[in-house]
Amino acid sequence: MAESFSQIKNVAVSGSIHKVGFADAASELITTLRKHGISVHIESKVYSFLKKNVPDVLAECSELEEKSLLGMDLVLSLGGDGTFLKTSQFVGALEIPILGINLGHLGFLVDISGDEISSAIETVLAEGFITERRSLLLMQPVGECTDPGKCTALNEIAVLKTDSSSMIKVHAYVNGEFLCTYRADGLIVSTPTGSTAYAMSVGASILDPESQDIILAPVSPHTLNQRPIIIPDDKLIELEIEGRSSNCIVSLDGRSYRCPIGSKISIRKAPFSVLVAWRKGHTYFHTLRTKLMWGQVQ
């Protein structure tokens, strides 16, 4: 269920400095916020970039470290879906709402387009915003992913073969009960949010983000009788990896780590959520229709 927020005093700005037009977009965003007396705090790498390229816009703004996010009413993510995923890692377990501004392509997780920054932010400041609570997956530290704070994913956790190896075998267990052995190029464990990401590309169903479910979807399975399956998100998923090479790849929202073959990977729903912020009036089905051209005749 959507939650509504109206008090906005302290805003953090994060983003991808490599996006075309980032400096101009960030300048427009910060100028609009400051015009309304909002206290603006800027992520360190973004602050350094703006200080070098458009230093005047930083007047009365402060540089933001991760530990300084406490007290923020809203985090603005300037980039695209990939940037939004990185921003969710930056926010971590604090559950501060994140509002996305799109400088990329599809922008399924972001609400504001790059050509409407000033007007959209004016609307948010005047009317407030709503949020959707999105579930995350939590993986136990394994292989090169040794930091528990980095072992979460908003979209999916994927176990994949290395580029040069043959297929892998993934023995999957749900709450300790053997499910099956996937003989495939990999296996995707996806949240409802991730059902429109990697999981969709391998034929999994699209889930409403409020669904309390997890998708298991094989990547290029070597048999025709293995299809994506949806299970409740209160289940513990354990994966045992078998293969001819010494390592496989574990990808968490695109952040890739090597993991030794023979490892057991445990995945469960994280105890905290990501709050995705939208302008009032947003609906998920509207996003499906406009972003994915859902149901339109080609």
XYZ file of C-alpha atoms in Angstrom:
298
model
C 0.000 0.000 0.000
C 1.329 3.444 -0.956
C 2.423 5.785 1.822
C 2.192 9.578 1.516
C 4.878 12.089 2.579
C 4.632 15.878 2.594
C 7.325 17.319 4.888
C 10.490 17.861 2.825
C 13.272 19.865 4.429
C 16.475 17.868 3.979
C 17.260 16.273 0.598
C 20.221 14.155 -0.465
C 21.365 14.071 -4.101
C 23.041 11.013 -5.608
C 23.632 10.092 -9.234
C 25.757 8.902 -12.121
C 28.265 11.565 -13.147
C 28.917 9.689 -16.410
C 25.451 10.361 -17.840
C 25.304 12.814 -20.743
C 24.058 16.169 -19.499
C 24.564 15.287 -15.833
C 26.131 18.628 -14.834
C 23.282 20.658 -16.342
C 20.608 18.392 -14.870
C 22.203 18.448 -11.420
C 22.519 22.239 -11.567
C 18.842 22.614 -12.471
C 17.834 20.224 -9.701
C 19.925 21.867 -6.978
C 18.905 25.383 -8.028
C 15.226 24.439 -7.820
C 15.647 22.884 -4.381
C 17.599 25.821 -2.994
C 15.029 28.295 -4.366
C 12.521 26.703 -1.992
C 14.827 26.751 1.008
C 15.544 23.008 0.955
C 18.751 21.932 2.685
C 20.717 20.068 -0.024
C 23.319 17.422 0.790
C 25.299 15.921 -2.096
C 26.958 12.501 -2.311
C 30.770 12.801 -2.236
C 31.573 11.705 -5.806
C 28.815 13.937 -7.198
C 29.982 16.851 -5.029
C 33.555 16.489 -6.331
C 32.335 16.366 -9.934
C 30.181 19.473 -9.566
C 32.923 21.332 -7.698
C 35.179 20.792 -10.704
C 32.609 21.565 -13.410
C 29.947 23.915 -11.985
C 31.245 25.082 -8.581
C 28.828 28.015 -8.266
C 25.845 25.690 -7.895
C 27.289 24.270 -4.663
C 26.753 27.461 -2.670
C 25.010 26.592 0.619
C 25.158 22.847 -0.202
C 27.089 20.304 1.854
C 29.063 17.203 0.940
C 27.382 14.019 2.090
C 28.986 10.898 3.481
C 27.028 7.667 3.771
C 26.735 7.923 7.549
C 25.238 11.406 7.173
C 22.052 10.150 5.495
C 20.268 10.061 8.830
C 17.770 12.885 8.947
C 17.205 13.035 5.182
C 13.550 13.273 4.122
C 14.221 12.241 0.520
C 17.076 10.981 -1.657
C 17.090 12.080 -5.304
C 18.751 9.636 -7.704
C 19.882 11.342 -10.914
C 20.550 8.845 -13.707
C 18.501 5.812 -14.686
C 17.440 2.410 -13.391
C 21.045 1.291 -12.831
C 21.755 4.476 -10.909
C 18.635 3.917 -8.833
C 19.870 0.427 -7.892
C 23.208 1.908 -6.773
C 21.398 4.602 -4.796
C 19.375 1.926 -3.002
C 22.697 0.384 -1.927
C 23.849 3.797 -0.714
C 20.682 4.199 1.387
C 20.942 0.641 2.715
C 18.682 -0.239 5.630
C 17.710 3.353 6.472
C 14.457 3.172 4.450
C 14.675 6.772 3.243
C 12.426 7.344 0.191
C 14.284 7.488 -3.144
C 12.906 9.513 -6.053
C 14.447 8.792 -9.443
C 15.184 11.317 -12.188
C 15.808 9.727 -15.568
C 18.829 10.658 -17.692
C 18.942 7.208 -19.288
C 16.645 5.114 -21.460
C 13.773 2.997 -20.101
C 13.735 4.319 -16.549
C 11.275 1.820 -15.105
C 12.130 2.719 -11.508
C 12.397 6.463 -12.043
C 9.498 8.898 -12.159
C 10.830 12.199 -13.500
C 12.246 12.698 -16.994
C 15.272 14.883 -17.608
C 13.280 17.538 -19.454
C 10.848 18.207 -16.593
C 13.139 18.445 -13.583
C 12.164 21.931 -12.405
C 8.407 21.533 -12.876
C 8.324 18.034 -11.380
C 10.360 19.008 -8.312
C 8.124 22.058 -7.842
C 5.135 19.689 -7.814
C 6.770 17.314 -5.323
C 7.667 20.168 -2.971
C 4.146 21.586 -3.168
C 2.118 18.379 -3.028
C 4.426 15.820 -1.424
C 4.955 12.332 -2.799
C 3.897 8.720 -2.340
C 6.070 5.652 -1.860
C 5.923 1.975 -2.712
C 7.660 -0.404 -0.341
C 9.809 -2.793 -2.388
C 11.307 -5.991 -1.004
C 15.002 -6.872 -1.257
C 16.869 -10.158 -1.354
C 19.632 -10.835 1.165
C 22.422 -13.306 0.408
C 24.811 -14.639 2.994
C 28.404 -13.472 2.311
C 30.023 -15.996 -0.032
C 32.976 -16.009 -2.412
C 34.147 -12.475 -3.204
C 30.986 -10.944 -1.726
C 32.268 -10.686 1.833
C 30.538 -7.508 3.039
C 27.044 -8.267 4.415
C 25.999 -4.691 3.621
C 26.705 -5.290 -0.069
C 24.954 -8.660 -0.279
C 21.467 -7.296 -1.009
C 19.599 -6.847 -4.274
C 16.491 -4.900 -5.228
C 16.075 -6.626 -8.593
C 17.715 -10.026 -8.522
C 20.516 -12.311 -7.471
C 21.767 -14.397 -10.390
C 24.117 -17.373 -10.321
C 25.791 -17.641 -13.723
C 28.430 -19.687 -15.465
C 31.695 -17.966 -16.366
C 32.075 -16.894 -19.984
C 34.397 -19.730 -20.930
C 32.701 -22.571 -19.053
C 30.009 -25.049 -20.021
C 26.651 -25.118 -18.263
C 26.448 -25.328 -14.499
C 24.198 -27.413 -12.284
C 22.311 -25.548 -9.595
C 20.741 -27.795 -6.946
C 17.906 -25.727 -5.463
C 16.311 -26.212 -2.031
C 13.341 -24.341 -0.579
C 13.100 -24.365 3.230
C 15.377 -27.374 3.224
C 13.312 -29.389 0.741
C 14.923 -30.307 -2.573
C 13.194 -28.536 -5.465
C 15.190 -29.620 -8.528
C 18.537 -29.422 -10.263
C 18.748 -26.694 -12.884
C 21.087 -27.590 -15.748
C 21.499 -24.196 -17.357
C 23.706 -21.204 -17.987
C 22.476 -19.860 -14.685
C 19.596 -19.261 -12.296
C 17.902 -15.966 -11.450
C 16.324 -15.366 -8.035
C 14.169 -12.286 -8.488
C 12.028 -9.934 -6.429
C 8.716 -8.603 -7.809
C 10.606 -5.412 -8.713
C 13.100 -7.477 -10.697
C 10.324 -9.251 -12.594
C 10.548 -6.478 -15.222
C 14.349 -6.749 -15.383
C 16.570 -9.799 -16.013
C 13.807 -12.253 -15.089
C 11.525 -10.872 -17.789
C 14.205 -11.464 -20.424
C 14.148 -15.221 -19.695
C 10.360 -15.505 -19.839
C 9.337 -15.140 -16.181
C 6.000 -13.636 -15.213
C 5.686 -9.949 -14.315
C 4.643 -9.469 -10.685
C 2.957 -6.536 -9.049
C 5.645 -4.969 -6.808
C 3.399 -5.405 -3.761
C 3.382 -9.184 -4.292
C 5.027 -11.112 -1.485
C 6.780 -13.548 -3.765
C 10.131 -14.586 -5.228
C 10.770 -15.857 -8.760
C 13.229 -18.637 -9.601
C 13.978 -18.545 -13.333
C 16.656 -20.545 -15.189
C 18.870 -18.896 -17.798
C 19.017 -20.935 -21.018
C 17.988 -24.242 -19.399
C 19.238 -27.349 -21.157
C 15.887 -29.107 -20.829
C 12.466 -27.873 -21.959
C 10.604 -28.897 -18.800
C 12.224 -26.356 -16.464
C 10.193 -23.169 -16.279
C 10.200 -20.186 -13.910
C 8.469 -20.809 -10.597
C 6.988 -18.346 -8.098
C 7.232 -19.061 -4.362
C 6.303 -17.068 -1.223
C 9.019 -14.672 -0.071
C 9.125 -16.053 3.461
C 10.992 -19.120 2.180
C 14.719 -19.755 2.518
C 16.355 -20.564 -0.819
C 19.583 -22.555 -0.820
C 21.593 -23.191 -3.964
C 24.461 -25.658 -4.368
C 26.601 -25.060 -7.447
C 28.237 -27.802 -9.488
C 30.307 -27.347 -12.649
C 33.492 -28.115 -14.541
C 35.245 -24.796 -13.933
C 36.554 -23.616 -10.573
C 34.256 -20.594 -10.244
C 30.838 -19.267 -11.110
C 29.591 -15.679 -11.127
C 27.148 -14.342 -8.546
C 25.524 -11.098 -9.710
C 23.558 -8.844 -7.361
C 21.768 -6.160 -9.391
C 24.669 -6.269 -11.840
C 27.442 -6.206 -9.214
C 29.398 -9.350 -10.064
C 31.494 -11.506 -7.742
C 33.325 -14.777 -8.271
C 32.165 -17.697 -6.175
C 33.889 -21.107 -5.934
C 32.094 -24.052 -7.496
C 30.749 -26.224 -4.682
C 29.619 -23.263 -2.599
C 26.220 -23.187 -0.928
C 24.402 -19.886 -1.475
C 21.617 -18.927 0.936
C 19.076 -16.298 -0.116
C 16.131 -14.907 1.814
C 14.005 -11.775 1.937
C 15.876 -8.900 3.599
C 14.521 -7.532 6.910
C 14.258 -4.011 5.446
C 12.800 -2.486 2.293
C 13.462 0.155 -0.353
C 10.951 3.003 -0.455
C 10.489 4.015 -4.104
C 9.081 7.544 -4.287
C 6.678 8.785 -6.962
C 4.667 11.890 -7.657
C 1.101 11.598 -6.441
C -1.193 9.922 -8.943
C 1.369 7.331 -10.036
C 0.213 3.734 -10.509
C 2.223 0.636 -11.389
C -0.099 -0.364 -14.210
C 0.317 3.061 -15.804
C 4.071 2.465 -15.734
C 3.608 -0.907 -17.440
C 1.572 0.687 -20.218
C 3.851 3.664 -20.800
C 7.299 2.142 -20.236
C 6.746 -1.356 -21.674
C 3.920 -0.491 -24.085
C 1.937 -3.165 -22.235
C -0.932 -4.544 -24.303
C -0.366 -2.203 -27.238
C -0.744 -3.553 -30.761
C 2.466 -3.230 -32.723
